[in-house]
PDB file of C-alpha atoms in Angstrom:
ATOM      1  CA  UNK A 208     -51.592  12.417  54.596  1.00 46.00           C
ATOM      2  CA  UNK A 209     -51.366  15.233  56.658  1.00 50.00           C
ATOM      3  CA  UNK A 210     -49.539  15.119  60.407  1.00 51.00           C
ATOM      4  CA  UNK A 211     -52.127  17.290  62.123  1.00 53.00           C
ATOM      5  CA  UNK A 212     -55.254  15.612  60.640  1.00 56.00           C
ATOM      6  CA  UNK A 213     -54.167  12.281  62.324  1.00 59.00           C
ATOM      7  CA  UNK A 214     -56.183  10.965  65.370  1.00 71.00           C
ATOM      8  CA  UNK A 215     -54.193  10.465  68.454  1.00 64.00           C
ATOM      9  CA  UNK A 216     -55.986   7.480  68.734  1.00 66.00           C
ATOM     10  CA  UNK A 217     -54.076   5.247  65.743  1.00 81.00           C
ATOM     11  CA  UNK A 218     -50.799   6.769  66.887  1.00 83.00           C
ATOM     12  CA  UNK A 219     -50.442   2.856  68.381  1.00 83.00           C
ATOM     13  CA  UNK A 220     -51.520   1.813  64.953  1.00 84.00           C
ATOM     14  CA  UNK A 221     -48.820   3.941  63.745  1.00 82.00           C
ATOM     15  CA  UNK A 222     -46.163   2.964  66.029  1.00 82.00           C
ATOM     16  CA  UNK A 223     -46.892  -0.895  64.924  1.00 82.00           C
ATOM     17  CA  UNK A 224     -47.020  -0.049  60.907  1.00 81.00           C
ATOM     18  CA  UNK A 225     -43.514   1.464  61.461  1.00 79.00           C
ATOM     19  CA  UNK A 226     -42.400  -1.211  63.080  1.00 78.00           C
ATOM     20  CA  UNK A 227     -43.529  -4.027  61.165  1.00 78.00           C
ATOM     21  CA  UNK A 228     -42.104  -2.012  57.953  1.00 75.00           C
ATOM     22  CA  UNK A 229     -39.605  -4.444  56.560  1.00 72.00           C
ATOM     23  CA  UNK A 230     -36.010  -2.437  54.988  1.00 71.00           C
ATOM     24  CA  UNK A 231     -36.076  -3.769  51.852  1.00 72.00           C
ATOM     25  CA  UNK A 232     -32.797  -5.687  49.967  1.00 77.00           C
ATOM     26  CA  UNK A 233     -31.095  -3.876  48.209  1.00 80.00           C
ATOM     27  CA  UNK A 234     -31.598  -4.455  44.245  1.00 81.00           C
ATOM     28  CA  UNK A 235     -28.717  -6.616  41.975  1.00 83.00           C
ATOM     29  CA  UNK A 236     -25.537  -4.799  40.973  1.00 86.00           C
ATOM     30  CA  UNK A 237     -26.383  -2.268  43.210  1.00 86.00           C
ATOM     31  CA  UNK A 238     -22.927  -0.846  44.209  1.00 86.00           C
ATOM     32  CA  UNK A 239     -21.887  -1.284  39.913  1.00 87.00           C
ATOM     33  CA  UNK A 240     -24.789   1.052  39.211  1.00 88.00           C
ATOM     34  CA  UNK A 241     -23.816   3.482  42.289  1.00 89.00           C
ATOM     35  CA  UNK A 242     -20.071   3.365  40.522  1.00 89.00           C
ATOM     36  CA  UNK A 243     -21.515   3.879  37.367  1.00 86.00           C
ATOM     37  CA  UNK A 244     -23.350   7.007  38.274  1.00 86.00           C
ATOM     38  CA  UNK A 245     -20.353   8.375  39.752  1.00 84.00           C
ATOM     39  CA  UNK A 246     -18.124   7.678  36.706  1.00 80.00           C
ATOM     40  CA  UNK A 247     -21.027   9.626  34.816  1.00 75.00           C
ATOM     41  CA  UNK A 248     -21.209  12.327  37.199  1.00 75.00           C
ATOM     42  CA  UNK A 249     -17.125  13.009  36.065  1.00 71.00           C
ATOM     43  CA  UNK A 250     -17.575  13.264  32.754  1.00 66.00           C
ATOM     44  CA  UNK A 251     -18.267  16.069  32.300  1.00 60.00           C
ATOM     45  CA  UNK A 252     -15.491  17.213  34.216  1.00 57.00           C
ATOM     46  CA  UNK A 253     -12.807  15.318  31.912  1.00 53.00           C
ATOM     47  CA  UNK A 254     -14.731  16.825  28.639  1.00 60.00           C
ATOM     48  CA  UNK A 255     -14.436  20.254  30.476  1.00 60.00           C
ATOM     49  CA  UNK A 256     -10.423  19.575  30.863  1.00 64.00           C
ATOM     50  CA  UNK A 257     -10.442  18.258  27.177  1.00 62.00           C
ATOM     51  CA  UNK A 258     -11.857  21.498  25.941  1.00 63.00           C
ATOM     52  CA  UNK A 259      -9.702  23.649  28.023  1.00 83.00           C
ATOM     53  CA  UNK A 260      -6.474  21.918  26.903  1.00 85.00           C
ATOM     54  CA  UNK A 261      -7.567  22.940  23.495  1.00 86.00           C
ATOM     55  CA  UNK A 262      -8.414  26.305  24.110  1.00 88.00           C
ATOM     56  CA  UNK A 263      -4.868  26.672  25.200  1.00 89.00           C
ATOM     57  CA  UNK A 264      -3.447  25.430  22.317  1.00 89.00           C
ATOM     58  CA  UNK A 265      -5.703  27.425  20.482  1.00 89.00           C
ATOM     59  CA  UNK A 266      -4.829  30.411  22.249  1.00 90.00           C
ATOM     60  CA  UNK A 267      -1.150  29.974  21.702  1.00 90.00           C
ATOM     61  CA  UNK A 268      -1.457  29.509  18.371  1.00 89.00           C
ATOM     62  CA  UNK A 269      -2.983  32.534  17.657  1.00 89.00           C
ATOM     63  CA  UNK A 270      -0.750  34.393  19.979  1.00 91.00           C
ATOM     64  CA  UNK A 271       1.562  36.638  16.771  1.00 91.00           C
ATOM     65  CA  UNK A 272       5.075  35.669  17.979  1.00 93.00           C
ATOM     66  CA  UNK A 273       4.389  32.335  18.414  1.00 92.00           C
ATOM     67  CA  UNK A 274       2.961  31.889  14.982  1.00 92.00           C
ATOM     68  CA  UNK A 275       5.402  34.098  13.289  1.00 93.00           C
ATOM     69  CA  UNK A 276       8.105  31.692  14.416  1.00 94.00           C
ATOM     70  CA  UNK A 277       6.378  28.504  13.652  1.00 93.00           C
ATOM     71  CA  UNK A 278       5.942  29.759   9.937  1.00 93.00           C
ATOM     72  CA  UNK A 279       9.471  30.872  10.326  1.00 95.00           C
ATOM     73  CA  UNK A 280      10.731  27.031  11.314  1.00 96.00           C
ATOM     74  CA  UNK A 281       8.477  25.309   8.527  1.00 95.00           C
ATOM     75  CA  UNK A 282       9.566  27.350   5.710  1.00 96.00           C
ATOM     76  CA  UNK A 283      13.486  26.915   6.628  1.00 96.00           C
ATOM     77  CA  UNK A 284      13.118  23.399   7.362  1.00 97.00           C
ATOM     78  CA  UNK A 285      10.896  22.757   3.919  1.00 96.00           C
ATOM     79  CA  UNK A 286      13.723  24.759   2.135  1.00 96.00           C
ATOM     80  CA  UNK A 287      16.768  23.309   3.196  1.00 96.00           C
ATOM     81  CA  UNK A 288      14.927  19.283   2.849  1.00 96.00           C
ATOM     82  CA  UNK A 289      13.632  20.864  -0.828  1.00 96.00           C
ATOM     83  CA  UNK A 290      17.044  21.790  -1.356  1.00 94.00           C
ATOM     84  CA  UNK A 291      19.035  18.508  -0.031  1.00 95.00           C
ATOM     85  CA  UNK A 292      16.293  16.935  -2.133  1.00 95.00           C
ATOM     86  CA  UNK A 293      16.643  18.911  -5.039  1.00 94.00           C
ATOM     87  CA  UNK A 294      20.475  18.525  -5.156  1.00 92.00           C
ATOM     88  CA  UNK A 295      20.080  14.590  -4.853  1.00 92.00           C
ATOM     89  CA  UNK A 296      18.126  14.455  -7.992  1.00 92.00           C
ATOM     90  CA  UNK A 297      20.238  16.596  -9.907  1.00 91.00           C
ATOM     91  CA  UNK A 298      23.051  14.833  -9.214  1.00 90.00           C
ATOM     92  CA  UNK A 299      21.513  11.449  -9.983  1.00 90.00           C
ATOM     93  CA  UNK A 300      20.090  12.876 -13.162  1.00 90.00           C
ATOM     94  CA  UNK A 301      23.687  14.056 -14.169  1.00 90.00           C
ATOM     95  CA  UNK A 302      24.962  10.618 -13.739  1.00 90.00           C
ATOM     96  CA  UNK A 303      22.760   8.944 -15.258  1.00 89.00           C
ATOM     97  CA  UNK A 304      23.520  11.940 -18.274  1.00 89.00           C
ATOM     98  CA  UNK A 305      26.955  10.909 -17.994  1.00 90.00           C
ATOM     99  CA  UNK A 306      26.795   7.057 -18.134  1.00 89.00           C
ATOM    100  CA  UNK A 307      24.292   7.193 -21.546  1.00 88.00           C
ATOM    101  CA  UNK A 308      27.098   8.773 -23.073  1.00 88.00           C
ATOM    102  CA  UNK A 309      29.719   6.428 -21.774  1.00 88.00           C
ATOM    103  CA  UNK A 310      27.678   3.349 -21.295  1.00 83.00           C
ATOM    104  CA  UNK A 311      25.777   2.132 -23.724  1.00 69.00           C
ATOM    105  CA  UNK A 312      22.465   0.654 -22.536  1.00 69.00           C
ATOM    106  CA  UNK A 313      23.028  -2.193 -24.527  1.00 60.00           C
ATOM    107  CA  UNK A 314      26.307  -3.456 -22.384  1.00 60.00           C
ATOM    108  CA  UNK A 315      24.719  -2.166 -18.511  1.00 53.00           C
TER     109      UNK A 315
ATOM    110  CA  UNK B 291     -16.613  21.502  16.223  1.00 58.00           C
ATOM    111  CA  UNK B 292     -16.408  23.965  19.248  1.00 81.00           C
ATOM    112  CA  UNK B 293     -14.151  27.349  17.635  1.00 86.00           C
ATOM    113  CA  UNK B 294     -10.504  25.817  19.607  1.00 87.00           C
ATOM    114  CA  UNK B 295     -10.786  22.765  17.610  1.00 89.00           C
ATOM    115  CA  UNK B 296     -11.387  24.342  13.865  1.00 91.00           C
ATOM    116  CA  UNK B 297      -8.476  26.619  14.847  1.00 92.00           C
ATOM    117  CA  UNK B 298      -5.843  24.290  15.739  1.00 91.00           C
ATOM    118  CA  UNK B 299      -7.137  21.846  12.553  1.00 93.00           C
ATOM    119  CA  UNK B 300      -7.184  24.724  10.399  1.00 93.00           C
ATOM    120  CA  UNK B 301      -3.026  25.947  11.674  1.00 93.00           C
ATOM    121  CA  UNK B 302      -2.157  22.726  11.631  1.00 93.00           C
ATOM    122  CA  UNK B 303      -3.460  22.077   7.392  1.00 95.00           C
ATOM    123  CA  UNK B 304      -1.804  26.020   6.864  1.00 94.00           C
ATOM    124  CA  UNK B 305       1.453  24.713   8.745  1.00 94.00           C
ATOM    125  CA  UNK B 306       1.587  21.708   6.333  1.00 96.00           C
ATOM    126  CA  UNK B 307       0.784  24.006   3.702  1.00 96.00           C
ATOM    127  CA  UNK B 308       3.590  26.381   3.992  1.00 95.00           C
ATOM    128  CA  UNK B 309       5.695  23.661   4.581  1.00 96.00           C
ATOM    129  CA  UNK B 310       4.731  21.733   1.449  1.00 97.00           C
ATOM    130  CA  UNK B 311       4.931  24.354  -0.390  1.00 97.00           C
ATOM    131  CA  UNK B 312       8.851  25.688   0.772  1.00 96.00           C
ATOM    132  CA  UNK B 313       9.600  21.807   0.571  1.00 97.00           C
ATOM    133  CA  UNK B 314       8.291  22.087  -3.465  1.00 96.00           C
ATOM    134  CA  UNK B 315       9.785  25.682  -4.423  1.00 96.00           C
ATOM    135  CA  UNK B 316      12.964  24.595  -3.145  1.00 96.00           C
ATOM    136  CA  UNK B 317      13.557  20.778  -4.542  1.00 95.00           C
ATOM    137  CA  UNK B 318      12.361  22.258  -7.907  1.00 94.00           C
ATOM    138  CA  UNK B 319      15.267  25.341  -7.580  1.00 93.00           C
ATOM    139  CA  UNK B 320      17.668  23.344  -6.296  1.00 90.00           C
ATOM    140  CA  UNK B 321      17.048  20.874  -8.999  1.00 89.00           C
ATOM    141  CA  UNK B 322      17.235  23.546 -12.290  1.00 88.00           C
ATOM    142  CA  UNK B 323      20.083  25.423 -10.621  1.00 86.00           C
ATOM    143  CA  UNK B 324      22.296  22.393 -10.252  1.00 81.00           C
ATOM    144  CA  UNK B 325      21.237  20.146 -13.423  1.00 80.00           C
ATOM    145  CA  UNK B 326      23.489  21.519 -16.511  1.00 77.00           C
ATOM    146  CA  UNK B 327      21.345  19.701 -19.563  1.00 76.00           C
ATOM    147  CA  UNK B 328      23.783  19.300 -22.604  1.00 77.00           C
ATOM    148  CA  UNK B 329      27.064  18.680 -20.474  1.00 83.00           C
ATOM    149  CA  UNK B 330      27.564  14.724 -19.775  1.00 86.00           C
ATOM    150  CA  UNK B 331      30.885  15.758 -17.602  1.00 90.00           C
ATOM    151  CA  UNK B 332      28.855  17.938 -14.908  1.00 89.00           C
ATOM    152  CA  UNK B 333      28.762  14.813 -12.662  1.00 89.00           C
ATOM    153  CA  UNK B 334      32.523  14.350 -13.126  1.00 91.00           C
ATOM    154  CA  UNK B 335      33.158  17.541 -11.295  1.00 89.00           C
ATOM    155  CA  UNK B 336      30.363  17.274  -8.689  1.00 86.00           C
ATOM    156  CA  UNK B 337      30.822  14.146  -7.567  1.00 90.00           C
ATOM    157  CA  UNK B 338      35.022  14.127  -7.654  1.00 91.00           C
ATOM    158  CA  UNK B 339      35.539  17.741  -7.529  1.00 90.00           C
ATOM    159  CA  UNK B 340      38.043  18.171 -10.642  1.00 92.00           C
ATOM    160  CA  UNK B 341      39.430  21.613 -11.300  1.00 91.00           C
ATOM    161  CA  UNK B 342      39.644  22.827 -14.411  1.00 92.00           C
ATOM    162  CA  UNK B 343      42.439  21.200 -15.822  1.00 92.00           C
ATOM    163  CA  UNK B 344      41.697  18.280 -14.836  1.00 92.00           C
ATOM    164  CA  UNK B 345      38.342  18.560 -16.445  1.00 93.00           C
ATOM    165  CA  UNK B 346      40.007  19.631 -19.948  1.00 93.00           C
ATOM    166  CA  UNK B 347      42.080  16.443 -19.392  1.00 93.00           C
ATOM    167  CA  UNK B 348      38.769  14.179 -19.287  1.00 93.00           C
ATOM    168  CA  UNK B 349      37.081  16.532 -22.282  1.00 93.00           C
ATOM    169  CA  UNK B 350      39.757  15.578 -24.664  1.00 94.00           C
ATOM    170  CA  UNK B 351      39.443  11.656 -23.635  1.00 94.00           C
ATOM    171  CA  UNK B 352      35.809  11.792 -23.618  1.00 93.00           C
ATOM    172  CA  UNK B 353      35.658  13.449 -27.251  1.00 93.00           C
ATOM    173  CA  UNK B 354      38.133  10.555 -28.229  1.00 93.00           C
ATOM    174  CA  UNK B 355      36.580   8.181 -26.877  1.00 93.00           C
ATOM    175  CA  UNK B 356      32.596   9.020 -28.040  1.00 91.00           C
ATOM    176  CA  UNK B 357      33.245   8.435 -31.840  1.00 92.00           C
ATOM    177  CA  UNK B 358      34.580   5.254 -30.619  1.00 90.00           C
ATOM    178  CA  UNK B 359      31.488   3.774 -28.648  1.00 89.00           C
ATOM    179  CA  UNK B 360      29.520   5.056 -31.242  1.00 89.00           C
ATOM    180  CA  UNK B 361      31.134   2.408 -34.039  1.00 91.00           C
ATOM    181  CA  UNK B 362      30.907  -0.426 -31.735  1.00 90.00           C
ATOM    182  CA  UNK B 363      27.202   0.546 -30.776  1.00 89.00           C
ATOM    183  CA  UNK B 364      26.407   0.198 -34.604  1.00 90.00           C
ATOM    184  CA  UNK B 365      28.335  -2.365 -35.043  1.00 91.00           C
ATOM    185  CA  UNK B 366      26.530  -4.374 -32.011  1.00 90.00           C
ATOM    186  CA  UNK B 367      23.327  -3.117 -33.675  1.00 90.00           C
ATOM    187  CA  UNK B 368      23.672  -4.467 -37.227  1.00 93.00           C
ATOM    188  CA  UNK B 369      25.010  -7.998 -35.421  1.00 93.00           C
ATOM    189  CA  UNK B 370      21.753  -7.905 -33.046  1.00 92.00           C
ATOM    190  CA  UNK B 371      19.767  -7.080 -36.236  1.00 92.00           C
ATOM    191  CA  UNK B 372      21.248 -10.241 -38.046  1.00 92.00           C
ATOM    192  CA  UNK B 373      20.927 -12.460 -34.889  1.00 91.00           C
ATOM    193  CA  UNK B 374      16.977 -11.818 -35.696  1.00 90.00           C
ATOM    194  CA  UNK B 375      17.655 -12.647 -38.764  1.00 90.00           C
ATOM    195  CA  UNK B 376      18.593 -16.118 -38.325  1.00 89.00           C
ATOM    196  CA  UNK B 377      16.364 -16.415 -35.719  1.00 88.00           C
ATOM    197  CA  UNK B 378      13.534 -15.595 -37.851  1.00 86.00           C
ATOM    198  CA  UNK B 379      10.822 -18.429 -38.453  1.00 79.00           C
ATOM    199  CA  UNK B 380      13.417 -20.996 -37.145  1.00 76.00           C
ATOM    200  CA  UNK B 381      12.065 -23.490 -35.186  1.00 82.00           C
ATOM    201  CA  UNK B 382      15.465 -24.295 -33.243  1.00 84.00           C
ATOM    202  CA  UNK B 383      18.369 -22.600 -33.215  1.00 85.00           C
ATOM    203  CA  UNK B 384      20.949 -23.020 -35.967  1.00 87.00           C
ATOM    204  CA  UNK B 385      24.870 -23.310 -35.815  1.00 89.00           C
ATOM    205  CA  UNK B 386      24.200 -19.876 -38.123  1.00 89.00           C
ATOM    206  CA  UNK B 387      22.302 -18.511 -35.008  1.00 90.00           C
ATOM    207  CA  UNK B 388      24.773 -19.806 -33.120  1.00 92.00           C
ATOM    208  CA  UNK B 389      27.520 -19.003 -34.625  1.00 93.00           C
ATOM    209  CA  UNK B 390      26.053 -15.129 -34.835  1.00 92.00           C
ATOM    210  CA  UNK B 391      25.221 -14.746 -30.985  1.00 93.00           C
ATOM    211  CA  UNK B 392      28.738 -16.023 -30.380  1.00 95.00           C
ATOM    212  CA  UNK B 393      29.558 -12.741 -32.598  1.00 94.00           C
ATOM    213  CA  UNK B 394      27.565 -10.414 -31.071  1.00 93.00           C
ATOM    214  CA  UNK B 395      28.688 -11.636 -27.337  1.00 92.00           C
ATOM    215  CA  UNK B 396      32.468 -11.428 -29.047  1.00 94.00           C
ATOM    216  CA  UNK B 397      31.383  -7.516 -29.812  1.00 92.00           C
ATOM    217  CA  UNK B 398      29.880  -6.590 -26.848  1.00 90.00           C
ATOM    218  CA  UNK B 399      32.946  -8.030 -24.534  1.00 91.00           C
ATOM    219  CA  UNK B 400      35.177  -6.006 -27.249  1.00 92.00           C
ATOM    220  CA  UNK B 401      32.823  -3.021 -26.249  1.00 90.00           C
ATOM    221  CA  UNK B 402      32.727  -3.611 -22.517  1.00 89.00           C
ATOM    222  CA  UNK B 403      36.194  -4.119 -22.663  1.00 91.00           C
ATOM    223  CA  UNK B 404      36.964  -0.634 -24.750  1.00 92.00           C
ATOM    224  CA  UNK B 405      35.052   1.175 -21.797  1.00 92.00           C
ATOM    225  CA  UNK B 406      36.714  -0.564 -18.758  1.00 92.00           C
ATOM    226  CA  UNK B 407      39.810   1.154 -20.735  1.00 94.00           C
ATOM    227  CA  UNK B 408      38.719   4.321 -21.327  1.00 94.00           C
ATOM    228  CA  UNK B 409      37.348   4.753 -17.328  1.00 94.00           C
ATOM    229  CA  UNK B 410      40.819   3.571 -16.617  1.00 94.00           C
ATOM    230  CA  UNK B 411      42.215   6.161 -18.538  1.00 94.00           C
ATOM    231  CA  UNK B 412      39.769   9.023 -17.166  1.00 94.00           C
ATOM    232  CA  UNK B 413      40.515   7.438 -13.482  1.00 94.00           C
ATOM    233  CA  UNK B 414      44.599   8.206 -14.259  1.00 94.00           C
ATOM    234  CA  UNK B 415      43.718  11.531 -15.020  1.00 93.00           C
ATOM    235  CA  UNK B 416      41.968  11.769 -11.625  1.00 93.00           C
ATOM    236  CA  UNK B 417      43.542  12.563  -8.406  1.00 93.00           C
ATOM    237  CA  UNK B 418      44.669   9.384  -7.213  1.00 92.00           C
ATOM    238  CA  UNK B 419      42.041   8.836  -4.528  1.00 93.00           C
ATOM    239  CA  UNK B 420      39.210  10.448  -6.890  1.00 93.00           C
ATOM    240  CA  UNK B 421      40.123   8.179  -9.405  1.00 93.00           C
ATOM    241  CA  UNK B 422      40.111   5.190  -7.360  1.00 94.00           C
ATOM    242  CA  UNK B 423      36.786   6.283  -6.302  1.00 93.00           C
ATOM    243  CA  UNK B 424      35.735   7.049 -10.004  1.00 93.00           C
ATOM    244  CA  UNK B 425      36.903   3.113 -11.083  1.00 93.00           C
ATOM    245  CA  UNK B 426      35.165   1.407  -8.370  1.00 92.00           C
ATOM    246  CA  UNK B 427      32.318   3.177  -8.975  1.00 90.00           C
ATOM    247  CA  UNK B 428      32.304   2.823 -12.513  1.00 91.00           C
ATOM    248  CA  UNK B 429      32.952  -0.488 -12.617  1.00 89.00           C
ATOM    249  CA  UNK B 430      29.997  -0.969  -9.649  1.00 88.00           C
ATOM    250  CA  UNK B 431      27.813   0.657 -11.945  1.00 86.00           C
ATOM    251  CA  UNK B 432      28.310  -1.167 -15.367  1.00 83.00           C
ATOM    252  CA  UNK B 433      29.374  -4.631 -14.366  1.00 81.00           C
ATOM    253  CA  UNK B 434      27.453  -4.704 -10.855  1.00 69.00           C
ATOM    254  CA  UNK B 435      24.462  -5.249 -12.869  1.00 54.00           C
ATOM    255  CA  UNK B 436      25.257  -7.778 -14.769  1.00 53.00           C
ATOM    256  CA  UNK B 437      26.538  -9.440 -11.423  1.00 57.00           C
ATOM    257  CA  UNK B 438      23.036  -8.810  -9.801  1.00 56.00           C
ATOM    258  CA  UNK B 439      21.396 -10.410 -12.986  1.00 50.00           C
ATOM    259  CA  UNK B 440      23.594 -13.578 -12.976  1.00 53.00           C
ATOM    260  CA  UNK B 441      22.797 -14.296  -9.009  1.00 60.00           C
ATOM    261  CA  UNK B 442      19.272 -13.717  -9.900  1.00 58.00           C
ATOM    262  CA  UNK B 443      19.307 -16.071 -12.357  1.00 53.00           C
ATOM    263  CA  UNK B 444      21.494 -18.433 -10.011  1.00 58.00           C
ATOM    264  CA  UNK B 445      18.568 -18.029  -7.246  1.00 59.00           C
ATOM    265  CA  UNK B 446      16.100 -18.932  -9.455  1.00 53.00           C
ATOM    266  CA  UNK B 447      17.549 -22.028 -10.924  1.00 50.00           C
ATOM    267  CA  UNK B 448      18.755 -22.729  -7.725  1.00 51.00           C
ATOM    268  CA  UNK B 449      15.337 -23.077  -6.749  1.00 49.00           C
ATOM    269  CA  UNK B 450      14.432 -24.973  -9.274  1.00 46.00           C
ATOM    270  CA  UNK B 451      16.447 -27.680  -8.264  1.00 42.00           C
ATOM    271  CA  UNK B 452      15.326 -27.908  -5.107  1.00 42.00           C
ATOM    272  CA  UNK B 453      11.886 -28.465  -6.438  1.00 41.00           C
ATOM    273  CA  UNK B 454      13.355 -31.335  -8.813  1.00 39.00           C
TER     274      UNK B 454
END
């Protein structure tokens, strides 16, 4: 309805709609829903922090010195635990050459 | 998958990779360099670091001694052979049974006791700590499983009783 199209003459009329308009209750679980929006109003935000986190550690992985070290560290420590591991079951293997020749299965 | 994701999944599998595969080369070189196939003393002079003369010293016991075991293993073997034998079709077991398995137990304590002397001769030849080592462990080895077997067999008759 438009303001200036209005006749002066129900501006009383007016005056007692506005007054006899009731504010309504407000509806069940109001203040969980008004929570609830909030909540999914940040989520965004924490996805957005998710995704930057990994575009850091993206970033740093690809960065040359990093990774050339990393590689560096993996292959040493895979060695030197292929090595230790290596050495372990040569040694068991020897003594288990040794006691077949000394023990006979029949006695251990 | 947004791009920073497949990247850091994808270094992490090549990082596993590289590391798997350093871990394999390795354990499989160490292995071949360090086993000596066709030498039963190698783990003599590993594990008790014997020098040279000391290791001629074992050599000349251990040649002794093979032709030795090898008699009383055949001779354990025909016994076993007639224990079946007697066993054969019997119903119970017979004083001849009996009287064999008390002569193949009578060769195999002969036996065991044969090679408690001979790794008490190869222990003298030892450095005196080495050797101490060499006995214990030797003796660990050999008898410690007949010692596990017996408690094992104590446990479970053990429990038996309890359930009588």
């Amino acid at each position: 309805m438009n303001k200036e199209n209005m006749n002066p003459a129900d501006e009383k009329l007016g005056a007692l709609l506005r007054a006899s308009r009731v504010s309504p209750a407000l509806p069940p679980r109001f203040q969980e829903n008004v929570w609830r929006r909030i909540g999914d109003a940040e989520a965004p935000v924490l996805s957005r922090s998710r995704l930057s986190w990994l575009d850091a550690l993206a970033a740093l992985v690809l960065r040359p010195r990093f990774a050339l070290a990393t590689v560096t560290v993996l292959i040493i420590a895979g060695a030197l635990l292929g090595v230790r591991d290596g050495s372990q079951i040569a040694r068991r293997d020897a003594q288990t050459q040794y006691l077949a020749a000394v023990a006979p299965a029949a006695l251990r | 998958m947004n791009r920073s994701l497949v990247i850091v999944l994808g270094t992490l599998a090549l990082g596993m990779v590289m590391f798997g595969g350093s871990y394999a080369v390795s354990r499989h070189v160490g292995e071949r360099c360090l086993t000596q196939p066709g030498n039963d003393l190698a783990w003599l002079r590993q594990e008790f670091h014997l020098n040279d003369a000391e290791m001629a010293r074992i050599q000349k016991l251990h040649e002794n001694y093979l032709p030795q075991c090898a008699a009383m293993c055949q001779k354990i073997a025909a016994k076993k052979m007639e224990v079946e034998a007697a066993l054969n079709g019997a119903t119970n077991v017979t004083p001849v049974a009996t009287q064999k398995l008390a002569e193949l137990a009578a060769l195999r304590a002969q036996c065991q006791a044969q090679m408690l002397r001979h790794f008490t001769e190869v222990s003298q030849t030892m450095p005196p700590e080495q050797g101490r080592r060499y006995l214990a462990e030797m003796q660990r080895i050999t008898l410690g499983l007949h010692e596990q077997t017996e408690q094992s067999m104590s446990i479970s008759a053990g429990d038996m009783h309890g359930h009588n």
